CSV table of C-alpha atoms in Angstrom, one decimal:
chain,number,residue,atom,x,y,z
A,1,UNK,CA,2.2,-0.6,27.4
A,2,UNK,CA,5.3,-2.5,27.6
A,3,UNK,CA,8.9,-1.0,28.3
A,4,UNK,CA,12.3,-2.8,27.2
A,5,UNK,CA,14.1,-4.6,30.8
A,6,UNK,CA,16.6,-2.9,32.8
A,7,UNK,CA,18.3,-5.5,34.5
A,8,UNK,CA,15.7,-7.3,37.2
A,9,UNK,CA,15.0,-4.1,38.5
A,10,UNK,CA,14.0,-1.0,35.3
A,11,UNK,CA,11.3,-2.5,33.2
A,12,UNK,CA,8.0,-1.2,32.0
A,13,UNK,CA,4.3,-2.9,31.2
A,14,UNK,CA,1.3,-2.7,28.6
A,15,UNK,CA,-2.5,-2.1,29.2
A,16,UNK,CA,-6.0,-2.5,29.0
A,17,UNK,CA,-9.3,-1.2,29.3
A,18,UNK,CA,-13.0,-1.9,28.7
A,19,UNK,CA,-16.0,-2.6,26.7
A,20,UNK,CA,-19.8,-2.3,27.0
A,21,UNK,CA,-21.8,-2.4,24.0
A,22,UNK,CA,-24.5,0.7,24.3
A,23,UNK,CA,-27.0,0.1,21.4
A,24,UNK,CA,-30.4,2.1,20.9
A,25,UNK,CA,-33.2,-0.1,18.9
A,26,UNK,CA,-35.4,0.7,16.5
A,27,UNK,CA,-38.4,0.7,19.1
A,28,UNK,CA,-36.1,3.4,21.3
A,29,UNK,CA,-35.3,0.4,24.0
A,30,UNK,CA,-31.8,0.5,25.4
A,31,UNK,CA,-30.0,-2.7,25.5
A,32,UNK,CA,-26.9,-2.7,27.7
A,33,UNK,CA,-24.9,-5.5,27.2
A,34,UNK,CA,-21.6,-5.8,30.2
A,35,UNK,CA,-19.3,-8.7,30.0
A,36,UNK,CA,-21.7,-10.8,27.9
A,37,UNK,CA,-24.7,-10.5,30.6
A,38,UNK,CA,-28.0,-8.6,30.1
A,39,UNK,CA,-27.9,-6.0,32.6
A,40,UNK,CA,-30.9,-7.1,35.0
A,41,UNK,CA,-29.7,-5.3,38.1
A,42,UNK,CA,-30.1,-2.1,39.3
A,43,UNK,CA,-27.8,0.6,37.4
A,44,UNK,CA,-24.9,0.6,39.4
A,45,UNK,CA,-24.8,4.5,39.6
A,46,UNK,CA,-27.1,6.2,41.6
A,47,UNK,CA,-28.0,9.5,39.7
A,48,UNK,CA,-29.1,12.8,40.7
A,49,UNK,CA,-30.1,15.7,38.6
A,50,UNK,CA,-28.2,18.5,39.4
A,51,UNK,CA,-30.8,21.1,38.1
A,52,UNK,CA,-34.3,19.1,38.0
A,53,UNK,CA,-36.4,21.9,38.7
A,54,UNK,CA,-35.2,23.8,35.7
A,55,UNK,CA,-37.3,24.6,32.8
A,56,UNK,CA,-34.5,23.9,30.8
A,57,UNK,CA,-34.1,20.5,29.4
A,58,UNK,CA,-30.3,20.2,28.7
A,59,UNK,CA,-29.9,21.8,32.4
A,60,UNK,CA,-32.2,18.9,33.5
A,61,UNK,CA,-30.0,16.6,32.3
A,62,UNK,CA,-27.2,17.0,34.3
A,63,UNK,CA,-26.5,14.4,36.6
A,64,UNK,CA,-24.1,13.8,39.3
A,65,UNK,CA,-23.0,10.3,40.9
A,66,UNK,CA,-20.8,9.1,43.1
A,67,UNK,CA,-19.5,5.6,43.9
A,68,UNK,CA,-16.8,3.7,46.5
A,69,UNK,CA,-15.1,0.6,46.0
A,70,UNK,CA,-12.3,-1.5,48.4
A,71,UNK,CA,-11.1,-4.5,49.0
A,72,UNK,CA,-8.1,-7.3,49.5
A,73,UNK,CA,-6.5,-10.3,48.2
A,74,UNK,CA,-5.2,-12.3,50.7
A,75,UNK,CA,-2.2,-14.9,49.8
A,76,UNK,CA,-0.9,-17.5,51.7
A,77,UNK,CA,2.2,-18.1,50.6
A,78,UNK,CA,3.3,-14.1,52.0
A,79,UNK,CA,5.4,-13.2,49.5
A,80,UNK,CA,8.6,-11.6,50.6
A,81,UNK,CA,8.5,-8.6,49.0
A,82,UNK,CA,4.4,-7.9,49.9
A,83,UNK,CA,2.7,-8.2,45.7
A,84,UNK,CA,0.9,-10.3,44.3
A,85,UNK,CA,2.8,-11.2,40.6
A,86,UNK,CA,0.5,-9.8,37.9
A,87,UNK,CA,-2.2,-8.4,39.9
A,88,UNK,CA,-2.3,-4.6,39.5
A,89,UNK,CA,-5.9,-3.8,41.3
A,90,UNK,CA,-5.4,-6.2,44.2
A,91,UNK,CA,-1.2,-5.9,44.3
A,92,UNK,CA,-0.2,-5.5,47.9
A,93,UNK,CA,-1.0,-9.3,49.4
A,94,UNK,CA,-2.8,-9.5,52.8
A,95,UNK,CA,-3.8,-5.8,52.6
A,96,UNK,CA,-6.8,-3.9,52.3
A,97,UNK,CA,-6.9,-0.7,50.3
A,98,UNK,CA,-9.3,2.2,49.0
A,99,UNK,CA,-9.5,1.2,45.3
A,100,UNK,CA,-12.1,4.0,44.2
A,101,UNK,CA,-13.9,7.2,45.3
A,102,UNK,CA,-15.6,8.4,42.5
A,103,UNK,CA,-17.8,11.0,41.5
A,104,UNK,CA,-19.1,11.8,38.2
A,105,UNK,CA,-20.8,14.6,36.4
A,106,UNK,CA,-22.3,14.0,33.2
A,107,UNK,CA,-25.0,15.5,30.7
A,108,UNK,CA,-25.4,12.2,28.2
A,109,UNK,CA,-26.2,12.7,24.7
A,110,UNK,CA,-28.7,10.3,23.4
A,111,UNK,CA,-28.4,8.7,19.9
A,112,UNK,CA,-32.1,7.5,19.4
A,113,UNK,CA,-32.7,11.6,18.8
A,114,UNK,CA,-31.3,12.5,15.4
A,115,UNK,CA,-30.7,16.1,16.1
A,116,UNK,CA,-27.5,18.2,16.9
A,117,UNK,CA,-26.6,17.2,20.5
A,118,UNK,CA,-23.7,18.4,22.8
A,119,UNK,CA,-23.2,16.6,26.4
A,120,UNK,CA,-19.8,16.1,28.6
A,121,UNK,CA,-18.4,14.0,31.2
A,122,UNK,CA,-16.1,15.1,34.1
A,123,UNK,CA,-15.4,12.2,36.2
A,124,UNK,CA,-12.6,11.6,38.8
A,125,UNK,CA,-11.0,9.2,40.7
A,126,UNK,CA,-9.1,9.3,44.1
A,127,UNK,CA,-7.9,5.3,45.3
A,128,UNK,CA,-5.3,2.8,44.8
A,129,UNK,CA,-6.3,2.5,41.4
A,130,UNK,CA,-5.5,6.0,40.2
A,131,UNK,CA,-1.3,4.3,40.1
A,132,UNK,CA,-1.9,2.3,36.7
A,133,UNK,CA,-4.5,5.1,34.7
A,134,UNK,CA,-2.5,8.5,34.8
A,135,UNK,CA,-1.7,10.6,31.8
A,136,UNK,CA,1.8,11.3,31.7
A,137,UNK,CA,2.0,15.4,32.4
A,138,UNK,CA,-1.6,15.3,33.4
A,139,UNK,CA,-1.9,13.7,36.8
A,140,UNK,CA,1.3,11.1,37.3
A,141,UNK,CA,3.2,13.6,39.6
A,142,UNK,CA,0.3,14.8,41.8
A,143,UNK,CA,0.2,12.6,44.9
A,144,UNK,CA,3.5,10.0,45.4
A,145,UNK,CA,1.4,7.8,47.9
A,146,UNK,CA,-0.1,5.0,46.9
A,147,UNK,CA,-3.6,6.4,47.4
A,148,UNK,CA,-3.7,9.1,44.2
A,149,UNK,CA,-5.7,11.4,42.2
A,150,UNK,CA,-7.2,10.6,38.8
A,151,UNK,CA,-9.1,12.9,36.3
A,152,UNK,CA,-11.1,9.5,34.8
A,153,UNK,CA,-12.9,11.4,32.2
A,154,UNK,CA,-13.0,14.6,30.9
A,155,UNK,CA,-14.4,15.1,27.7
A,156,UNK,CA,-17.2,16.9,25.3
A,157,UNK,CA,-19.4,14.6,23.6
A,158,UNK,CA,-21.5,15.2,20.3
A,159,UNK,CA,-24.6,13.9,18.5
A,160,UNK,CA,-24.1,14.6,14.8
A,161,UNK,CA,-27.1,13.7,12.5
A,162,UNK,CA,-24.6,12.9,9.4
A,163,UNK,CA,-24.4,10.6,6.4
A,164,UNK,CA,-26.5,8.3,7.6
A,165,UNK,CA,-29.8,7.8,9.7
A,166,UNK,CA,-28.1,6.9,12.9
A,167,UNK,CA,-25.7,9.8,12.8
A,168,UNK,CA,-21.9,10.2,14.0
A,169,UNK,CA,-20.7,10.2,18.1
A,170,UNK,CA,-18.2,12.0,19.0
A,171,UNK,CA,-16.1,12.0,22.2
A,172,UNK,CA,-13.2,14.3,22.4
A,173,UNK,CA,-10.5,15.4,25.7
A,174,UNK,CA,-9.6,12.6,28.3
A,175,UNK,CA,-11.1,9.4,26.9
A,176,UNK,CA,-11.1,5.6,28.4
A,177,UNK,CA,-9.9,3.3,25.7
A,178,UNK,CA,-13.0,1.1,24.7
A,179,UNK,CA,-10.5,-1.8,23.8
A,180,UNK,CA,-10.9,-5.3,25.8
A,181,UNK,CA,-13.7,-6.6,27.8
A,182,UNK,CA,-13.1,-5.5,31.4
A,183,UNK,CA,-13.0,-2.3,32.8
A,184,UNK,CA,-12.2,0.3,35.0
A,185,UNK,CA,-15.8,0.5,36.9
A,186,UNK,CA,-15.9,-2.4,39.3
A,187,UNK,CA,-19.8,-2.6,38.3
A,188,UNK,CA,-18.9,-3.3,34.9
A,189,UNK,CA,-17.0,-5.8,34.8
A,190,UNK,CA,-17.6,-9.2,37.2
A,191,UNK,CA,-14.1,-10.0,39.5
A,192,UNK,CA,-12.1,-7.5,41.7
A,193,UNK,CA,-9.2,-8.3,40.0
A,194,UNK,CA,-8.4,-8.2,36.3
A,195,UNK,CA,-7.2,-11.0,33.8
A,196,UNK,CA,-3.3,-10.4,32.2
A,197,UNK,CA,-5.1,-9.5,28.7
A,198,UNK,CA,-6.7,-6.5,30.3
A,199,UNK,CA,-4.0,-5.4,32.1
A,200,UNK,CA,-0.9,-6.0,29.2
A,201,UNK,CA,-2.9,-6.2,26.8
A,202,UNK,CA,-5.3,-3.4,26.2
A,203,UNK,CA,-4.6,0.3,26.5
A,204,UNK,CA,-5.8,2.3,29.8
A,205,UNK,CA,-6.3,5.8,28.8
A,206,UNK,CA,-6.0,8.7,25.8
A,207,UNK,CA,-6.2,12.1,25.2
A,208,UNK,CA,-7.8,12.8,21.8
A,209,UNK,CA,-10.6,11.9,20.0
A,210,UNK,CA,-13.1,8.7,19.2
A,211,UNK,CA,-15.7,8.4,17.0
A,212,UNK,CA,-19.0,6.0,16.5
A,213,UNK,CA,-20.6,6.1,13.5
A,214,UNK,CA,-23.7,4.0,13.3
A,215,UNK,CA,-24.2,2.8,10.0
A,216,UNK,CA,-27.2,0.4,10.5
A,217,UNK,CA,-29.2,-0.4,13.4
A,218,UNK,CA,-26.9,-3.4,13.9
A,219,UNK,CA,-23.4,-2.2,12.6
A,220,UNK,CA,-20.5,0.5,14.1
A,221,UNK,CA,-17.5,1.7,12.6
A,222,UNK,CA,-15.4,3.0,15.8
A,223,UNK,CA,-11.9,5.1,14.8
A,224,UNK,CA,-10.1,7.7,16.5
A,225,UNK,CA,-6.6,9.4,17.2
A,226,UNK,CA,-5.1,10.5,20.8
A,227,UNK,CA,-1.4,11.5,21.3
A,228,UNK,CA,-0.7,7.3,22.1
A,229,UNK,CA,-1.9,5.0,25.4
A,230,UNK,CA,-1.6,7.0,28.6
A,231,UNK,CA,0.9,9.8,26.9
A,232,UNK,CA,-0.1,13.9,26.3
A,233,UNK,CA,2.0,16.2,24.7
A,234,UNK,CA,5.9,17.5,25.1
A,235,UNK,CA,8.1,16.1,27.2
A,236,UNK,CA,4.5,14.1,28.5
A,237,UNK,CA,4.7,12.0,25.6
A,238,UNK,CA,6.8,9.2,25.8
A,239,UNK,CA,7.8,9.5,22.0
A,240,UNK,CA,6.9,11.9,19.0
A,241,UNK,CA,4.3,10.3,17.3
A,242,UNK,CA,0.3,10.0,17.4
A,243,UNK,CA,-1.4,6.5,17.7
A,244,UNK,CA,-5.1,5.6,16.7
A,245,UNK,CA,-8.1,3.0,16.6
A,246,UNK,CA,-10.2,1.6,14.0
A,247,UNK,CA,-12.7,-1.2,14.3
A,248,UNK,CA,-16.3,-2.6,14.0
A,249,UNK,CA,-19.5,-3.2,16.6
A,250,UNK,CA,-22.4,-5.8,15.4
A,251,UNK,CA,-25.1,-6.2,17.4
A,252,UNK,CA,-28.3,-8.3,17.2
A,253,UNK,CA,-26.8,-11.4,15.7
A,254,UNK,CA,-28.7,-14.6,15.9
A,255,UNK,CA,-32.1,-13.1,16.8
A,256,UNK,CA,-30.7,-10.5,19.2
A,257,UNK,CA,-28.1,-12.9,21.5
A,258,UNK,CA,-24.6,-12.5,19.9
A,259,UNK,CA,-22.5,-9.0,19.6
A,260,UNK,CA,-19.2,-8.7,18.2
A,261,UNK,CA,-16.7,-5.8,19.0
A,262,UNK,CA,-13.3,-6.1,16.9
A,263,UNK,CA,-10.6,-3.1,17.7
A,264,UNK,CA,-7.5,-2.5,16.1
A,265,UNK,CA,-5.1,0.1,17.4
A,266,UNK,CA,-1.6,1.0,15.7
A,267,UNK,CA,0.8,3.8,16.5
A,268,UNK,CA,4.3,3.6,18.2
A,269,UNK,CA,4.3,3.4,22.3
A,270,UNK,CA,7.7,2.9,23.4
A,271,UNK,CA,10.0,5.1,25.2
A,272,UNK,CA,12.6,7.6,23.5
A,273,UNK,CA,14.6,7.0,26.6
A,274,UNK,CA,14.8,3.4,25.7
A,275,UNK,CA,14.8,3.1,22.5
A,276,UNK,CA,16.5,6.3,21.1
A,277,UNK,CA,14.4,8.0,18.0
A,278,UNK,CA,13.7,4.3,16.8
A,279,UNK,CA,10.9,5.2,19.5
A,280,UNK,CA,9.2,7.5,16.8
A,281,UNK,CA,8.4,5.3,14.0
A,282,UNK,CA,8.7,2.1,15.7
A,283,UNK,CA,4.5,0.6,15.9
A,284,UNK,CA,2.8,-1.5,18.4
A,285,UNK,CA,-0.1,-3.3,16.8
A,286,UNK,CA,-3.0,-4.0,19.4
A,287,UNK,CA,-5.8,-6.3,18.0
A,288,UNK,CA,-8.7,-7.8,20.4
A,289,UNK,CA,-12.3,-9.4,19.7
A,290,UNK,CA,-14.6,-10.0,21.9
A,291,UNK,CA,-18.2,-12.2,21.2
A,292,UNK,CA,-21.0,-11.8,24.0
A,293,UNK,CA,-23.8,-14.4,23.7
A,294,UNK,CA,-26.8,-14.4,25.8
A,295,UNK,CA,-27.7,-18.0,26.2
A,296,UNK,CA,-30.8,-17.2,28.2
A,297,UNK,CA,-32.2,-15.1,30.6
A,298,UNK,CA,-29.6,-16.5,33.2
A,299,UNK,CA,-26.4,-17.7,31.7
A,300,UNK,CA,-24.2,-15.9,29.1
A,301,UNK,CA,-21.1,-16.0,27.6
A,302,UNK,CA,-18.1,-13.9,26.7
A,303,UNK,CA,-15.0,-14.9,24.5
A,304,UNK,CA,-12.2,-12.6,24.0
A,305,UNK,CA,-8.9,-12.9,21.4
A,306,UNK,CA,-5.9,-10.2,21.9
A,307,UNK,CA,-3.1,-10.3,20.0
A,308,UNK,CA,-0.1,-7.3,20.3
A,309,UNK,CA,3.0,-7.1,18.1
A,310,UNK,CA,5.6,-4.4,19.0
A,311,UNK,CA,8.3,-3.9,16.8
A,312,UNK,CA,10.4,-1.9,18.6
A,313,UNK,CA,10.9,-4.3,21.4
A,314,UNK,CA,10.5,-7.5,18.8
A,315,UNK,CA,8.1,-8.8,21.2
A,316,UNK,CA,4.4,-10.1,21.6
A,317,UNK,CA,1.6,-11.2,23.3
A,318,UNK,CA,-1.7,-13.0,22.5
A,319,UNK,CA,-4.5,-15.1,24.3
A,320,UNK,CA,-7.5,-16.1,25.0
A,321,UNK,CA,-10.2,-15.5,28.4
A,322,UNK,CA,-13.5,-17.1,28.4
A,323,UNK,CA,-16.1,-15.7,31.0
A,324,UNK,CA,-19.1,-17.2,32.0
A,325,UNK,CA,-22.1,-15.3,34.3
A,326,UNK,CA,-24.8,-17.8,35.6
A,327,UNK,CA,-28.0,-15.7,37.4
A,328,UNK,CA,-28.6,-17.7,40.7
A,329,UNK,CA,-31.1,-15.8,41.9
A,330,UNK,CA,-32.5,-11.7,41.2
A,331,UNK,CA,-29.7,-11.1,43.3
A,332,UNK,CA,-26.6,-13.3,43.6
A,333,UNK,CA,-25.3,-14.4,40.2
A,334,UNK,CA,-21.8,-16.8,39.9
A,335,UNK,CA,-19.2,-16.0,37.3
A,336,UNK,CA,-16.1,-17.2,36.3
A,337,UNK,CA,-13.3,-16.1,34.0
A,338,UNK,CA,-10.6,-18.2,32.3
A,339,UNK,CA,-7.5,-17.4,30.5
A,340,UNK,CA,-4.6,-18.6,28.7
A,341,UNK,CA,-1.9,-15.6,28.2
A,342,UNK,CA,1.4,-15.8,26.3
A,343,UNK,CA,4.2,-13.4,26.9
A,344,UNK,CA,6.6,-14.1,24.5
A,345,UNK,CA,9.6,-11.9,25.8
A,346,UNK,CA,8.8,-11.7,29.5
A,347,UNK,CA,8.8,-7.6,28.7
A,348,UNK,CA,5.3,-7.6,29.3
A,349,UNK,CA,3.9,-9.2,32.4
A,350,UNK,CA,5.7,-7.1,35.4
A,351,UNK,CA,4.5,-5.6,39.1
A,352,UNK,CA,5.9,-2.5,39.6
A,353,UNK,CA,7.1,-1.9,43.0
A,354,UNK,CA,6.6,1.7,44.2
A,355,UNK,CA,3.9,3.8,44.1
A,356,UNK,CA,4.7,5.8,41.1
A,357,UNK,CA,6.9,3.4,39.3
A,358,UNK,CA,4.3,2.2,37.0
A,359,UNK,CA,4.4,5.9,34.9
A,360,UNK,CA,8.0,6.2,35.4
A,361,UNK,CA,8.7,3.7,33.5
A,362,UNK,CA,5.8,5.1,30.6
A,363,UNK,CA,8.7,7.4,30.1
A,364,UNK,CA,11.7,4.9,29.9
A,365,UNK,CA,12.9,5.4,33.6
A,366,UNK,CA,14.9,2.6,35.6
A,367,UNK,CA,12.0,1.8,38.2
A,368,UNK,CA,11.5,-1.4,41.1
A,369,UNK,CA,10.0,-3.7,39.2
A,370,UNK,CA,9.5,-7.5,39.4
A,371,UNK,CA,9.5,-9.7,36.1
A,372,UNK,CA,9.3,-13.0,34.6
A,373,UNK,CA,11.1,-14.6,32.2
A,374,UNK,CA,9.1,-15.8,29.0
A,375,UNK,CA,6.0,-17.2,30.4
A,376,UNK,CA,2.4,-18.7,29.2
A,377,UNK,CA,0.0,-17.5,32.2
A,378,UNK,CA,-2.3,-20.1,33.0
A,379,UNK,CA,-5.2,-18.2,35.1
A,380,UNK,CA,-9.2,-19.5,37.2
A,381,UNK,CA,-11.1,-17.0,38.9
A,382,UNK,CA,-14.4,-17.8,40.5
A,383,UNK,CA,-16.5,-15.9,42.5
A,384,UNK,CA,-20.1,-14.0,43.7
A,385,UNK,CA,-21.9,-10.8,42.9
A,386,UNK,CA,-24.7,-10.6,45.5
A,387,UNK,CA,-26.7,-7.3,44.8
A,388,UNK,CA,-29.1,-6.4,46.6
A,389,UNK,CA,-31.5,-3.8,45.9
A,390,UNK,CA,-31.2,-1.7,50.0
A,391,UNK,CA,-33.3,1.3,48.6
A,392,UNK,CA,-33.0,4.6,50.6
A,393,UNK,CA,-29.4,6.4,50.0
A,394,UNK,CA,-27.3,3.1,48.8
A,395,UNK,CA,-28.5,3.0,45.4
A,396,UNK,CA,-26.1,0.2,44.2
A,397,UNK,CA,-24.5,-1.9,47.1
A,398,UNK,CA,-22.3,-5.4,45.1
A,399,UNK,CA,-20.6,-7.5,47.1
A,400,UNK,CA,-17.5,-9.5,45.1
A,401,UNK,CA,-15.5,-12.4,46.8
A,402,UNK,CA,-13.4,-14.3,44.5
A,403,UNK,CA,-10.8,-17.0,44.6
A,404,UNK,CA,-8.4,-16.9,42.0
A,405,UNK,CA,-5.5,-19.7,40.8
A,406,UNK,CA,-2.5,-18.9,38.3
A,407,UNK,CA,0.2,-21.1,37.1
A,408,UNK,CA,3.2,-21.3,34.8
A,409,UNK,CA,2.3,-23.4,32.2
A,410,UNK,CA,5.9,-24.0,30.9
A,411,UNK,CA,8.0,-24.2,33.8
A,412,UNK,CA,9.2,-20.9,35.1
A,413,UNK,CA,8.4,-19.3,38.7
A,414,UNK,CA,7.4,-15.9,38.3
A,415,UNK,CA,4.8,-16.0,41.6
A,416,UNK,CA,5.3,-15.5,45.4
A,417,UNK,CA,9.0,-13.5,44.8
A,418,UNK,CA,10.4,-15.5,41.9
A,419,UNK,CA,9.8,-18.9,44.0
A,420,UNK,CA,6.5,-20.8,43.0
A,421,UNK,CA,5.5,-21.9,39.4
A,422,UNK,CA,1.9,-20.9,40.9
A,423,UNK,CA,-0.1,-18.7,43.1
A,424,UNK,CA,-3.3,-18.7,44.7
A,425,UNK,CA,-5.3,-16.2,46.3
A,426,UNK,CA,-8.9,-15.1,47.4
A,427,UNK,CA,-10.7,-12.1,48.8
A,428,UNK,CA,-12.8,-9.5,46.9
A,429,UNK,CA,-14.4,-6.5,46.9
A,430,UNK,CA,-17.0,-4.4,48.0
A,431,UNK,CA,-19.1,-1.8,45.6
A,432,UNK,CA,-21.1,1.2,46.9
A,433,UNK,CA,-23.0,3.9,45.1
A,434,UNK,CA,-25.2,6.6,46.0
């Protein structure tokens, strides 16, 4: 989401979310693919059926999970005004902070079974991250502090057995976008903090509909329509019009190792209060593609392209990040992420600096906010998972410390208060389930 500059002081930002590839074979086997890296670990939410002495099997299948993440980035350089430039998760430098409780409750459908199915997911989120993933007349006005609550998820799901042998998902109410690579979850994705793609890049959340429709065994056509990227309805929406997604999922290229996601999203996403009715028909064109190769059973790969147009702010944004995940041992594995981002305008890359400033500004709002001239973002993160398997009530314990280096790569100094061409912090995360 991106708003048009008020001075140094009244702009808004884009978004992203997240991408695993969930594929069924042909021998019933499911393949989970995060980030490029065959899941080998433990599933990082503990489940418990809610009704497993019932004689009912969709009852049995109702599960509950819960799961807490926290954390801190730590920067030397103490900028003046207490945020880390371009770091949404990890913003307030030298502190630590509740990212996520969550808890989840879920009856999945399964697409191996080609019968009518019907499953839902009510999920919600109470942390530091809640700030950056409201709907706008949903949940942006409920708590002003910078701890907040989040419906995540709320939607009904559907198995239809249509048109062809794999049949048609469907997923309709609060949704997660499924564009970019990292996302929400902490266990899903390998760093604490995010890259600029995934955060200006990618949309957050929707309310609407998506659909999967499984052609083959190895191709997906993905397209859906929601009221536009974090927007509901009314005086909630930020503008008049609805947005949508289209794209493809191959899996099971070159004998199982490569999948390919490409989404496309169009619709307009600017603020009426900014840009007057122009707001209305004015599109933002988001566009990202993401390759995950398995090289073997310890390294693998992940590429992802973005490329965003808007046309009522005449501005863009495109780049690359590269990750890489390298299995030390069954229980410490070493990643790292690279990325080259170009923000053509400077309307883009912002921290927003209030608690509730980040929505505000959905809606066209002068808000504190700190921004950059035009900048290519040069960014390094490296760091640990170690996950060990404790047993007992921590199902999932993941311990993430990271050390992360950004730059201006053409001269400006939009780190450390306006003062520094670049920026270096370190710290992490910690990830419990039960």
């Amino acid at each position: 989401m991106a708003f048009p500059k008020v001075g140094r002081a009244g702009l808004p930002v884009v978004i992203g979310r997240a991408v695993m590839i969930s594929r069924i074979t042909a021998k019933g086997t499911v393949c989970l693919v995060l980030l490029g890296v065959a899941l080998s670990t433990p599933m990082a939410w503990a489940e418990i059926s809610l009704f497993g002495a019932s004689s009912d099997e969709w009852l049995r299948g109702i599960v509950f999970q819960a799961q807490l993440d926290g954390g801190i980035m730590a920067n030397p350089a103490r900028p003046t005004n207490g945020i880390n430039f371009g770091d949404f998760l990890g913003d307030h430098a030298n502190q630590a902070q509740l990212n996520q409780v969550t808890v989840k409750i879920e009856r999945a459908i399964d697409p191996a079974k080609q019968t009518y199915q019907i499953g839902f997911t009510l999920q919600g989120l109470y942390g530091s991250d809640a700030r950056y993933y409201h709907l706008l007349g949903v949940s942006d006005r409920l708590i002003d502090a910078r701890y907040q609550l989040l419906p995540e998820q709320v939607h009904v799901d559907a198995h239809l057995p249509w048109l062809t042998k794999g049949g048609l998902d469907m997923r309709a109410g609060i949704l997660q976008s499924p564009m970019g690579v990292e996302t929400l979850d902490p266990t899903q994705r390998p760093f604490y903090t995010l890259a600029y793609t995934s955060q200006y890049s990618a949309p957050f959340e929707h309310l609407g509909a998506m659909f999967d429709w499984h052609l083959t065994s190895m191709f997906d056509v993905t397209f859906g329509v929601d009221t536009g990227n974090q927007t509901s309805w009314g005086r909630a929406d930020n503008n008049n019009a609805a947005a949508g997604y289209f794209g493809v999922n191959v899996t099971g290229l070159l004998g199982g190792k490569l999948n390919i996601i490409e989404l496309s999203r169009v619709g307009p996403e600017d603020a009426r209060r900014s840009l007057g009715k122009r707001a209305n028909t004015a599109e933002r064109f988001w566009n990202d593609l993401s390759l995950y190769y398995t090289v073997n059973e310890r390294l693998s790969l992940t590429g992802e392209f973005n490329y965003l147009h808007d046309d009522g702010l005449r501005a863009e944004t495109y780049s690359f990040v590269s990750f890489l995940a390298y299995k030390i041992s069954p229980t410490l594995t070493f990643n790292y992420r690279g990325e080259i981002y170009r923000d053509n305008t400077g309307l883009f890359v912002s921290s927003f600096l209030s608690d509730r400033a980040y929505m505000q500004a959905y809606l066209g709002e002068s808000v504190p906010v700190e921004t950059a001239p035009p900048t290519t973002y040069g960014a390094l993160t490296l760091g640990l998972t170690y996950h060990p398997d404790l047993g007992g009530v921590f199902r999932v314990f993941e311990m993430r410390p990271e050390v992360r280096f950004d730059r201006s790569l053409n001269g400006t100094h939009p780190f450390n208060t306006n003062r520094n061409t670049g920026m270096f912090t370190f710290g992490g995360d910690m990830v419990v389930g039960f």
